[in-house]
Tab-separated table of C-alpha atoms in Angstrom:
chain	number	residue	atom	x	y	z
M	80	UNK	CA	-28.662	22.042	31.161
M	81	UNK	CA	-25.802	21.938	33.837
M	82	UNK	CA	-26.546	22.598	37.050
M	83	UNK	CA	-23.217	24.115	37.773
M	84	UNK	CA	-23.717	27.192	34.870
M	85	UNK	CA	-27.196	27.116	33.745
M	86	UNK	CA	-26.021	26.779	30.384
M	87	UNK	CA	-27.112	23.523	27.769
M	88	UNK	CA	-24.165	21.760	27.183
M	89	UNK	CA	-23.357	20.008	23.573
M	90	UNK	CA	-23.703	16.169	23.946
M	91	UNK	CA	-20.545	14.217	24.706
M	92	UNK	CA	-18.283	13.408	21.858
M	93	UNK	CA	-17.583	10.212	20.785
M	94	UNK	CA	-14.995	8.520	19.162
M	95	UNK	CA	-14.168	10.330	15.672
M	96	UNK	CA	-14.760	8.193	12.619
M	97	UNK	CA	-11.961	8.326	9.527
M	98	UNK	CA	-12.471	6.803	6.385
M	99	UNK	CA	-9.692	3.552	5.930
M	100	UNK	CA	-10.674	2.965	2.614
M	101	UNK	CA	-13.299	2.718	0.223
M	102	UNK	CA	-14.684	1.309	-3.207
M	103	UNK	CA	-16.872	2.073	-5.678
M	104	UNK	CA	-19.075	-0.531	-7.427
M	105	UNK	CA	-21.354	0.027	-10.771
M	106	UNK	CA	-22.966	-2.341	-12.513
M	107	UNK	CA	-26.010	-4.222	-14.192
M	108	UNK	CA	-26.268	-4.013	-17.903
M	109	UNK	CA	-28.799	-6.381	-19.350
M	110	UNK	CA	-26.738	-8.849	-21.504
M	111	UNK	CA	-24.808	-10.019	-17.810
M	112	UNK	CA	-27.385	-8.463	-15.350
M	113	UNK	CA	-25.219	-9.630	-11.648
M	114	UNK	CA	-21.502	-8.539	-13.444
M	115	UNK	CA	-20.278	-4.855	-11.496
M	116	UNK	CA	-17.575	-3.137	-12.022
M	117	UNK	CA	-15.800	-2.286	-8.575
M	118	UNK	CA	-12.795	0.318	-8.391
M	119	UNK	CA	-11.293	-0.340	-5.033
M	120	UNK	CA	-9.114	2.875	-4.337
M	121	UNK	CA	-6.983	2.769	-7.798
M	122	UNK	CA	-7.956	-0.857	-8.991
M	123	UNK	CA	-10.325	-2.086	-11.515
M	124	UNK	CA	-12.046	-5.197	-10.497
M	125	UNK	CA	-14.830	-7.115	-11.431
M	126	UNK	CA	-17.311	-9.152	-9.233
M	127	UNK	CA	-20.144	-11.668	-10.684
M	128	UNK	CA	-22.186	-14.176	-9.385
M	129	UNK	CA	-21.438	-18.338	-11.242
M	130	UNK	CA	-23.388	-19.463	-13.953
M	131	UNK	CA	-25.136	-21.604	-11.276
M	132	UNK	CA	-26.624	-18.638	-9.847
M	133	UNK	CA	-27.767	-16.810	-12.957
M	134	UNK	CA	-24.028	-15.084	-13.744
M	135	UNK	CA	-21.761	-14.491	-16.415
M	136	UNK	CA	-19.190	-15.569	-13.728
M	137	UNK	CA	-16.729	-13.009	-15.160
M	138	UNK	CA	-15.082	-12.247	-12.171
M	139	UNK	CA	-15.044	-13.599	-8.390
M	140	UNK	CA	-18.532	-13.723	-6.402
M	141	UNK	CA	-18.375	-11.494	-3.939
M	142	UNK	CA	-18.013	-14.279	-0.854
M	143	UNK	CA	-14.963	-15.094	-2.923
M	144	UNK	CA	-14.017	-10.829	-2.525
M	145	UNK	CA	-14.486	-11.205	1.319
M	146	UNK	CA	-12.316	-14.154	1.761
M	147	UNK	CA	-9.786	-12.719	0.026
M	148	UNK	CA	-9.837	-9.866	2.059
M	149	UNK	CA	-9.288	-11.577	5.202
M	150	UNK	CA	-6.372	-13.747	3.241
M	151	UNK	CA	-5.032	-10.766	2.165
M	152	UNK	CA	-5.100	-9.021	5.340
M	153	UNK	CA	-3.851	-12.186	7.379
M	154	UNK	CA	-0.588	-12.914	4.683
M	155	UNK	CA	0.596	-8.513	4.690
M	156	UNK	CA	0.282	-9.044	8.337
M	157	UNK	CA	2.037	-11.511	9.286
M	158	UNK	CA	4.592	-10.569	6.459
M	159	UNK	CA	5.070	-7.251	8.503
M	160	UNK	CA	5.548	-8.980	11.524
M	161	UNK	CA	7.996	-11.137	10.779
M	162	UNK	CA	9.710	-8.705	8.954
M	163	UNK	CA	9.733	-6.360	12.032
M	164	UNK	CA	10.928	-8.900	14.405
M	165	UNK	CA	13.011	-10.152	11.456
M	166	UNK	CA	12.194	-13.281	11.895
M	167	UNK	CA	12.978	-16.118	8.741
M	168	UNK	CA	9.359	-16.345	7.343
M	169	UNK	CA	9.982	-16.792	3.507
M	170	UNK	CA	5.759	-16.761	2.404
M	171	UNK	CA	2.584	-17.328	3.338
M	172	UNK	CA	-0.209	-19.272	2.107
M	173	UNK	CA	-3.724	-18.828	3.066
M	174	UNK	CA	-6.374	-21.495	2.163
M	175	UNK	CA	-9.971	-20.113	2.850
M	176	UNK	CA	-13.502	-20.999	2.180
M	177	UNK	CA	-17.159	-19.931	3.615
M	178	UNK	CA	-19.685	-22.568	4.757
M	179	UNK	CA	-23.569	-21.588	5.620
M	180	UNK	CA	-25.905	-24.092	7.079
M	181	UNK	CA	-28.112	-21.710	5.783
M	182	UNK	CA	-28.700	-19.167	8.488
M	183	UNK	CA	-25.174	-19.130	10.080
M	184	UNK	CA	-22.105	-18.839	8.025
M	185	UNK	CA	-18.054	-19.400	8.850
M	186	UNK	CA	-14.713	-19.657	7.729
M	187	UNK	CA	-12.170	-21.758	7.797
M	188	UNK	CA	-8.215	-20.482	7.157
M	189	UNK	CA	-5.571	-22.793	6.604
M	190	UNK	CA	-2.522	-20.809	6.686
M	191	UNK	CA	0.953	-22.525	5.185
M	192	UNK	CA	4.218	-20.866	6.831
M	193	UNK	CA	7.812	-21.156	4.656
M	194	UNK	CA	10.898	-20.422	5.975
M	195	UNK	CA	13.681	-21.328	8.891
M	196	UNK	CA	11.105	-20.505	11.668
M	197	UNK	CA	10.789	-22.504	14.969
M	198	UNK	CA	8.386	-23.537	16.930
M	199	UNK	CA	7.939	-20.295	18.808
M	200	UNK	CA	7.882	-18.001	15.948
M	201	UNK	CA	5.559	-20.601	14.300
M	202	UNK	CA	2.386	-20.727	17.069
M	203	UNK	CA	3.170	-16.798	17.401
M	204	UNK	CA	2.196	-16.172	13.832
M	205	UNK	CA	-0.592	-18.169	13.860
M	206	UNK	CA	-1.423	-16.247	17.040
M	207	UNK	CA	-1.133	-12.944	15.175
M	208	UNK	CA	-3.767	-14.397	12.435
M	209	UNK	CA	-6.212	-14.172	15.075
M	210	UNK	CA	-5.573	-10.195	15.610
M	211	UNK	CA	-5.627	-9.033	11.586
M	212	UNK	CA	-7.781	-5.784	11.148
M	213	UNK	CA	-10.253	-7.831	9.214
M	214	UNK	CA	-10.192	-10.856	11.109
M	215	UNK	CA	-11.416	-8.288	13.994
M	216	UNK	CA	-13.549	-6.350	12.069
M	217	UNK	CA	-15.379	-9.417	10.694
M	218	UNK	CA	-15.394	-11.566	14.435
M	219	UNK	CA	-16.672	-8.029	15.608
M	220	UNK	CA	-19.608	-7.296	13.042
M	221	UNK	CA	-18.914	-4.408	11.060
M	222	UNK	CA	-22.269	-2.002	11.373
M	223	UNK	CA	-23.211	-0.735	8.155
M	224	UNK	CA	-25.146	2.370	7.505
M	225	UNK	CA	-26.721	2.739	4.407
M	226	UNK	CA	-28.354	5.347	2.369
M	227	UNK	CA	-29.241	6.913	-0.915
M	228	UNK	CA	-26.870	8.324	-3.078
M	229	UNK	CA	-28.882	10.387	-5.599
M	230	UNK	CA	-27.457	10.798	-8.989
């Protein structure tokens, strides 16, 4: 209640949440029990765990998914920010791969710069790998809320 009208006021707003994007995965069938179908926006994919692990392995585990998320994310953007200071940068390579000593993980990105660029341009890029919406979402820790979807 405020002291000032007497009146309950609503609790303070907080920042408004809007939906980026979002996917869609299905699966389990018994003849490849880990394979799932995921439609991310307008694209088919599939995800699978190795034969190692019990899979079919016909598509990418999903570790495999996440770090090509973040490569994805860290080649458009630094594509777009070359282009925008239109700077010589002719493609990108991004080498990644996920470690776990078994109760921490990490990555490790290796990116590969073409073109005419200098110095400069060179460290900023690699500067601008370090501020990539998923590099930040991921350094940040994503909280995910979860809960049933009945059919």
């Amino acid at each position: 209640m405020s002291e000032q009208t007497g009146r309950t006021e609503p609790p303070a707003a907080g920042p408004e949440f809007r939906r980026v994007t979002s996917a869609v995965v299905t699966g389990s069938a018994a003849d490849a029990p880990f394979r799932v179908d995921v439609r991310a926006g307008t694209h088919p994919l599939t995800s699978d765990e190795p034969v190692r692990r019990g899979g079919s392995d016909s598509g990418p585990e999903p570790f495999a998914l996440l770090l090509a998320s973040l490569g994805s994310c860290t080649a458009i953007t630094l594509r777009m920010y070359a282009e925008r200071k239109k700077w010589p940068l002719e493609g990108v390579r991004v080498r990644l791969g996920y470690e776990t000593d078994g109760s921490r993980g990490r990555i490790s990105r290796r990116v590969a710069l073409t073109g005419g660029l200098d110095g400069d341009q060179r460290a900023r890029l690699l500067d601008i790998c370090e501020r990539t919406p998923v590099t930040l979402a991921l350094r940040a820790g994503v909280a995910i809320d979860t809960t049933e979807d009945r059919a």
